[in-house]
Amino acid sequence: GAVVSQHPSRVICKSGTSVKIECRSLDFQATTMFWYRQFPKKSLMLMATSNEGSKATYEQGVEKDKFLINHASLTLSTLTVTSAHPEDSSFYICSAFRTSGDGTDTQYFGPGTRLTVL
Amino acid sequence: ILNVEQSPQSLHVQEGDSTNFTCSFPSSNFYALHWYRWETAKSPEALFVMTLNGDEKKKGRISATLNTKEGYSYLYIKGSQPEDSATYLCASAQSSTLGRLYFGRGTQLTVWP
């Protein structure tokens, strides 16, 4: 399988600060990457689709000014949680989308980032 | 939002037992069904991608089946080992939203030695 890294794995910050999370596709170029958030005992919820060279597409209810996404290259997407508050504390995980052309397109995931806002 | 359900939520088995879990999904506009294995502190690992009704896939002791008409998939583990302990996620993709996956909550498997 393909390798996707995510950094940092864990971050603790003060309320009001901004936090940037990086997602890198290490062995293939990803035009599309996805950002998910997981609440305790819930499924992975898609926050936004990150498209290289264009604006991200946000899911309903996700504030684009709060969660800034930049996909500046085919191997890197970043998620910045701006002016973080305790309610933003969560597990954030990214994936890189690899197309196959035969329907077996697959998302390869990073290991996730645990954000705690004090 | 697509409703993808997985059962059971958690499962505890003894080493050597065989086990199976279920993933149910809406059958309309079906495109693909994905299974992932997620160990603690690691990245979810893609196990299978299935697209055709009646598909069966196998990887070592793990296999999966797909029924797109009734909207379910089974994941089987034969002769469970402690290293199989993980959360198993399924996710459905629709033809109308290619690339987008709708995840279930997962089945957390614990295999006791």
mmCIF file of C-alpha atoms in Angstrom:
data_model
loop_
_atom_site.group_PDB
_atom_site.id
_atom_site.type_symbol
_atom_site.label_atom_id
_atom_site.label_comp_id
_atom_site.label_asym_id
_atom_site.label_seq_id
_atom_site.Cartn_x
_atom_site.Cartn_y
_atom_site.Cartn_z
ATOM 1 C CA GLY A 1 0.000 0.000 0.000
ATOM 2 C CA ALA A 2 0.954 3.639 -0.318
ATOM 3 C CA VAL A 3 2.462 5.685 2.517
ATOM 4 C CA VAL A 4 0.961 8.883 3.870
ATOM 5 C CA SER A 5 2.544 10.780 6.720
ATOM 6 C CA GLN A 6 0.872 13.264 9.012
ATOM 7 C CA HIS A 7 2.544 15.712 11.338
ATOM 8 C CA PRO A 8 2.312 16.386 14.213
ATOM 9 C CA SER A 9 0.843 13.244 15.729
ATOM 10 C CA ARG A 10 -0.177 15.076 18.863
ATOM 11 C CA VAL A 11 -0.473 18.768 19.699
ATOM 12 C CA ILE A 12 -1.610 20.686 22.740
ATOM 13 C CA CYS A 13 -2.248 24.384 22.363
ATOM 14 C CA LYS A 14 -3.804 27.306 24.169
ATOM 15 C CA SER A 15 -7.212 28.618 23.233
ATOM 16 C CA GLY A 16 -6.965 31.306 20.553
ATOM 17 C CA THR A 17 -3.854 29.993 18.845
ATOM 18 C CA SER A 18 -3.696 28.449 15.388
ATOM 19 C CA VAL A 19 -2.442 24.966 14.655
ATOM 20 C CA LYS A 20 -1.210 23.624 11.337
ATOM 21 C CA ILE A 21 -1.352 19.936 10.462
ATOM 22 C CA GLU A 22 0.568 18.574 7.491
ATOM 23 C CA CYS A 23 -0.390 15.603 5.362
ATOM 24 C CA ARG A 24 2.156 14.208 2.905
ATOM 25 C CA SER A 25 1.786 11.535 0.281
ATOM 26 C CA LEU A 26 5.249 9.960 0.249
ATOM 27 C CA ASP A 27 5.180 7.618 -2.723
ATOM 28 C CA PHE A 28 2.577 8.882 -5.145
ATOM 29 C CA GLN A 29 1.198 12.185 -6.353
ATOM 30 C CA ALA A 30 -2.232 12.968 -5.004
ATOM 31 C CA THR A 31 -4.389 15.478 -6.815
ATOM 32 C CA THR A 32 -7.011 14.954 -4.167
ATOM 33 C CA MET A 33 -6.637 14.586 -0.427
ATOM 34 C CA PHE A 34 -9.321 14.365 2.216
ATOM 35 C CA TRP A 35 -9.515 15.670 5.774
ATOM 36 C CA TYR A 36 -11.588 13.870 8.373
ATOM 37 C CA ARG A 37 -12.450 14.440 11.970
ATOM 38 C CA GLN A 38 -13.384 11.737 14.438
ATOM 39 C CA PHE A 39 -15.461 12.365 17.528
ATOM 40 C CA PRO A 40 -15.343 9.804 20.361
ATOM 41 C CA LYS A 41 -17.193 6.605 19.475
ATOM 42 C CA LYS A 42 -18.215 8.054 16.111
ATOM 43 C CA SER A 43 -17.256 7.285 12.554
ATOM 44 C CA LEU A 44 -14.779 9.283 10.503
ATOM 45 C CA MET A 45 -16.582 12.410 9.329
ATOM 46 C CA LEU A 46 -15.399 14.071 6.159
ATOM 47 C CA MET A 47 -14.577 17.738 6.709
ATOM 48 C CA ALA A 48 -13.312 18.750 3.306
ATOM 49 C CA THR A 49 -11.849 17.605 0.029
ATOM 50 C CA SER A 50 -8.506 19.183 -0.759
ATOM 51 C CA ASN A 51 -7.771 19.708 -4.457
ATOM 52 C CA GLU A 52 -4.278 20.514 -5.678
ATOM 53 C CA GLY A 53 -4.136 23.948 -7.222
ATOM 54 C CA SER A 54 -7.700 24.896 -6.392
ATOM 55 C CA LYS A 55 -9.931 25.706 -3.443
ATOM 56 C CA ALA A 56 -10.971 23.001 -1.064
ATOM 57 C CA THR A 57 -14.549 21.749 -1.028
ATOM 58 C CA TYR A 58 -16.015 21.834 2.453
ATOM 59 C CA GLU A 59 -18.786 19.639 3.805
ATOM 60 C CA GLN A 60 -21.948 21.203 5.103
ATOM 61 C CA GLY A 61 -21.480 22.612 8.578
ATOM 62 C CA VAL A 62 -17.694 22.899 8.371
ATOM 63 C CA GLU A 63 -16.485 26.489 8.606
ATOM 64 C CA LYS A 64 -13.967 27.179 5.861
ATOM 65 C CA ASP A 65 -12.555 30.216 7.675
ATOM 66 C CA LYS A 66 -12.031 28.110 10.760
ATOM 67 C CA PHE A 67 -10.414 25.162 9.027
ATOM 68 C CA LEU A 68 -8.099 26.482 6.334
ATOM 69 C CA ILE A 69 -6.919 23.957 3.783
ATOM 70 C CA ASN A 70 -4.027 24.447 1.410
ATOM 71 C CA HIS A 71 -3.018 21.879 -1.201
ATOM 72 C CA ALA A 72 -0.039 23.619 -2.747
ATOM 73 C CA SER A 73 1.648 20.563 -4.254
ATOM 74 C CA LEU A 74 0.774 17.056 -5.374
ATOM 75 C CA THR A 75 2.269 15.608 -2.212
ATOM 76 C CA LEU A 76 1.290 18.050 0.516
ATOM 77 C CA SER A 77 -1.957 19.286 1.980
ATOM 78 C CA THR A 78 -2.214 21.316 5.167
ATOM 79 C CA LEU A 79 -5.083 21.916 7.555
ATOM 80 C CA THR A 80 -4.869 24.960 9.794
ATOM 81 C CA VAL A 81 -7.240 25.209 12.715
ATOM 82 C CA THR A 82 -7.472 28.936 13.267
ATOM 83 C CA SER A 83 -8.160 30.522 16.638
ATOM 84 C CA ALA A 84 -8.616 27.109 18.179
ATOM 85 C CA HIS A 85 -11.067 26.605 21.028
ATOM 86 C CA PRO A 86 -11.610 23.661 23.349
ATOM 87 C CA GLU A 87 -14.496 22.414 21.181
ATOM 88 C CA ASP A 88 -12.011 21.976 18.321
ATOM 89 C CA SER A 89 -10.213 19.315 20.368
ATOM 90 C CA SER A 90 -10.513 16.152 18.350
ATOM 91 C CA PHE A 91 -8.740 13.568 16.242
ATOM 92 C CA TYR A 92 -7.981 14.791 12.714
ATOM 93 C CA ILE A 93 -6.875 12.415 9.990
ATOM 94 C CA CYS A 94 -6.048 12.902 6.334
ATOM 95 C CA SER A 95 -6.015 10.634 3.322
ATOM 96 C CA ALA A 96 -4.520 10.757 -0.152
ATOM 97 C CA PHE A 97 -6.654 9.543 -3.029
ATOM 98 C CA ARG A 98 -5.111 7.220 -5.569
ATOM 99 C CA THR A 99 -7.082 6.463 -8.705
ATOM 100 C CA SER A 100 -6.853 3.126 -10.468
ATOM 101 C CA GLY A 101 -9.268 3.548 -13.350
ATOM 102 C CA ASP A 102 -11.024 0.243 -12.647
ATOM 103 C CA GLY A 103 -13.229 1.267 -9.747
ATOM 104 C CA THR A 104 -10.755 0.227 -7.082
ATOM 105 C CA ASP A 105 -9.709 3.796 -6.325
ATOM 106 C CA THR A 106 -8.375 3.870 -2.787
ATOM 107 C CA GLN A 107 -7.769 6.399 -0.058
ATOM 108 C CA TYR A 108 -4.507 5.943 1.849
ATOM 109 C CA PHE A 109 -4.531 7.381 5.332
ATOM 110 C CA GLY A 110 -2.076 9.152 7.555
ATOM 111 C CA PRO A 111 -1.818 8.130 11.214
ATOM 112 C CA GLY A 112 -3.853 11.100 12.438
ATOM 113 C CA THR A 113 -3.313 14.069 14.747
ATOM 114 C CA ARG A 114 -4.723 14.361 18.251
ATOM 115 C CA LEU A 115 -5.449 18.038 18.940
ATOM 116 C CA THR A 116 -6.105 19.221 22.479
ATOM 117 C CA VAL A 117 -7.013 22.860 23.007
ATOM 118 C CA LEU A 118 -6.716 24.086 26.583
ATOM 119 C CA ILE B 1 -25.088 11.675 4.417
ATOM 120 C CA LEU B 2 -24.964 7.974 3.656
ATOM 121 C CA ASN B 3 -25.850 5.640 6.498
ATOM 122 C CA VAL B 4 -23.219 2.912 6.806
ATOM 123 C CA GLU B 5 -23.721 0.551 9.718
ATOM 124 C CA GLN B 6 -21.298 -1.961 11.169
ATOM 125 C CA SER B 7 -21.984 -4.716 13.642
ATOM 126 C CA PRO B 8 -21.042 -5.738 16.166
ATOM 127 C CA GLN B 9 -19.504 -2.620 17.682
ATOM 128 C CA SER B 10 -16.929 -4.722 19.495
ATOM 129 C CA LEU B 11 -15.922 -8.344 19.612
ATOM 130 C CA HIS B 12 -13.702 -10.356 21.923
ATOM 131 C CA VAL B 13 -12.541 -13.778 20.751
ATOM 132 C CA GLN B 14 -10.000 -16.365 21.744
ATOM 133 C CA GLU B 15 -6.925 -17.032 19.658
ATOM 134 C CA GLY B 16 -7.765 -19.589 16.991
ATOM 135 C CA ASP B 17 -11.456 -18.659 16.773
ATOM 136 C CA SER B 18 -12.879 -17.608 13.451
ATOM 137 C CA THR B 19 -14.976 -14.484 13.403
ATOM 138 C CA ASN B 20 -16.985 -12.312 11.079
ATOM 139 C CA PHE B 21 -18.496 -8.853 11.053
ATOM 140 C CA THR B 22 -21.081 -7.097 8.966
ATOM 141 C CA CYS B 23 -21.221 -3.833 7.088
ATOM 142 C CA SER B 24 -24.524 -2.614 5.661
ATOM 143 C CA PHE B 25 -24.885 0.278 3.267
ATOM 144 C CA PRO B 26 -27.478 1.805 0.939
ATOM 145 C CA SER B 27 -27.565 -0.171 -2.300
ATOM 146 C CA SER B 28 -28.713 2.722 -4.485
ATOM 147 C CA ASN B 29 -25.983 4.437 -6.530
ATOM 148 C CA PHE B 30 -23.457 1.951 -5.209
ATOM 149 C CA TYR B 31 -19.920 2.321 -6.570
ATOM 150 C CA ALA B 32 -17.494 0.541 -4.246
ATOM 151 C CA LEU B 33 -17.122 -0.883 -0.750
ATOM 152 C CA HIS B 34 -13.866 -0.498 1.153
ATOM 153 C CA TRP B 35 -12.554 -2.361 4.179
ATOM 154 C CA TYR B 36 -9.803 -0.923 6.341
ATOM 155 C CA ARG B 37 -7.896 -2.324 9.297
ATOM 156 C CA TRP B 38 -6.926 0.261 11.912
ATOM 157 C CA GLU B 39 -4.477 -0.567 14.653
ATOM 158 C CA THR B 40 -4.032 1.835 17.529
ATOM 159 C CA ALA B 41 -1.518 4.636 16.820
ATOM 160 C CA LYS B 42 -1.143 3.561 13.191
ATOM 161 C CA SER B 43 -2.672 4.575 9.874
ATOM 162 C CA PRO B 44 -5.791 2.752 8.715
ATOM 163 C CA GLU B 45 -4.601 0.079 6.285
ATOM 164 C CA ALA B 46 -6.584 -0.591 3.130
ATOM 165 C CA LEU B 47 -7.624 -4.268 3.057
ATOM 166 C CA PHE B 48 -10.074 -4.609 0.201
ATOM 167 C CA VAL B 49 -11.932 -2.601 -2.394
ATOM 168 C CA MET B 50 -14.906 -4.390 -3.894
ATOM 169 C CA THR B 51 -17.133 -3.199 -6.668
ATOM 170 C CA LEU B 52 -19.118 -6.101 -8.135
ATOM 171 C CA ASN B 53 -22.058 -7.952 -6.652
ATOM 172 C CA GLY B 54 -20.868 -11.358 -5.501
ATOM 173 C CA ASP B 55 -17.244 -10.219 -5.246
ATOM 174 C CA GLU B 56 -15.092 -12.212 -2.859
ATOM 175 C CA LYS B 57 -11.632 -11.046 -1.898
ATOM 176 C CA LYS B 58 -9.013 -12.768 0.217
ATOM 177 C CA LYS B 59 -5.808 -11.667 1.895
ATOM 178 C CA GLY B 60 -4.190 -14.369 3.982
ATOM 179 C CA ARG B 61 -6.656 -15.382 6.687
ATOM 180 C CA ILE B 62 -8.962 -12.445 5.992
ATOM 181 C CA SER B 63 -11.658 -12.529 3.353
ATOM 182 C CA ALA B 64 -14.642 -10.399 2.407
ATOM 183 C CA THR B 65 -17.817 -10.808 0.419
ATOM 184 C CA LEU B 66 -20.107 -8.265 -1.166
ATOM 185 C CA ASN B 67 -23.841 -8.181 -1.895
ATOM 186 C CA THR B 68 -24.686 -4.925 -3.625
ATOM 187 C CA LYS B 69 -28.342 -5.784 -4.221
ATOM 188 C CA GLU B 70 -29.163 -6.095 -0.546
ATOM 189 C CA GLY B 71 -26.448 -3.711 0.597
ATOM 190 C CA TYR B 72 -24.141 -5.699 2.831
ATOM 191 C CA SER B 73 -20.607 -6.981 3.074
ATOM 192 C CA TYR B 74 -19.091 -9.543 5.426
ATOM 193 C CA LEU B 75 -15.513 -9.629 6.630
ATOM 194 C CA TYR B 76 -14.232 -12.994 7.844
ATOM 195 C CA ILE B 77 -11.112 -13.781 9.820
ATOM 196 C CA LYS B 78 -10.127 -17.412 9.989
ATOM 197 C CA GLY B 79 -8.130 -18.615 12.993
ATOM 198 C CA SER B 80 -7.840 -15.206 14.683
ATOM 199 C CA GLN B 81 -4.469 -14.231 16.102
ATOM 200 C CA PRO B 82 -3.654 -11.537 18.702
ATOM 201 C CA GLU B 83 -2.073 -9.453 15.939
ATOM 202 C CA ASP B 84 -5.496 -9.290 14.271
ATOM 203 C CA SER B 85 -6.673 -7.100 17.137
ATOM 204 C CA ALA B 86 -7.685 -3.806 15.549
ATOM 205 C CA THR B 87 -10.701 -1.764 14.520
ATOM 206 C CA TYR B 88 -12.111 -2.831 11.169
ATOM 207 C CA LEU B 89 -13.772 -0.038 9.219
ATOM 208 C CA CYS B 90 -15.944 -0.293 6.180
ATOM 209 C CA ALA B 91 -16.740 2.596 3.882
ATOM 210 C CA SER B 92 -19.081 2.947 0.952
ATOM 211 C CA ALA B 93 -18.569 5.044 -2.165
ATOM 212 C CA GLN B 94 -21.416 6.207 -4.370
ATOM 213 C CA SER B 95 -21.299 6.682 -8.105
ATOM 214 C CA SER B 96 -22.605 10.211 -7.743
ATOM 215 C CA THR B 97 -19.743 11.344 -5.488
ATOM 216 C CA LEU B 98 -16.674 9.536 -6.763
ATOM 217 C CA GLY B 99 -13.775 9.423 -4.330
ATOM 218 C CA ARG B 100 -15.894 10.374 -1.325
ATOM 219 C CA LEU B 101 -16.184 7.640 1.291
ATOM 220 C CA TYR B 102 -18.895 7.212 3.907
ATOM 221 C CA PHE B 103 -17.573 5.352 6.919
ATOM 222 C CA GLY B 104 -19.197 3.113 9.483
ATOM 223 C CA ARG B 105 -18.180 3.357 13.137
ATOM 224 C CA GLY B 106 -16.074 0.245 12.932
ATOM 225 C CA THR B 107 -15.909 -3.098 14.695
ATOM 226 C CA GLN B 108 -13.274 -3.277 17.410
ATOM 227 C CA LEU B 109 -11.801 -6.774 17.513
ATOM 228 C CA THR B 110 -9.761 -8.050 20.458
ATOM 229 C CA VAL B 111 -8.140 -11.456 20.170
ATOM 230 C CA TRP B 112 -7.013 -12.953 23.471
ATOM 231 C CA PRO B 113 -4.040 -15.339 23.502
#
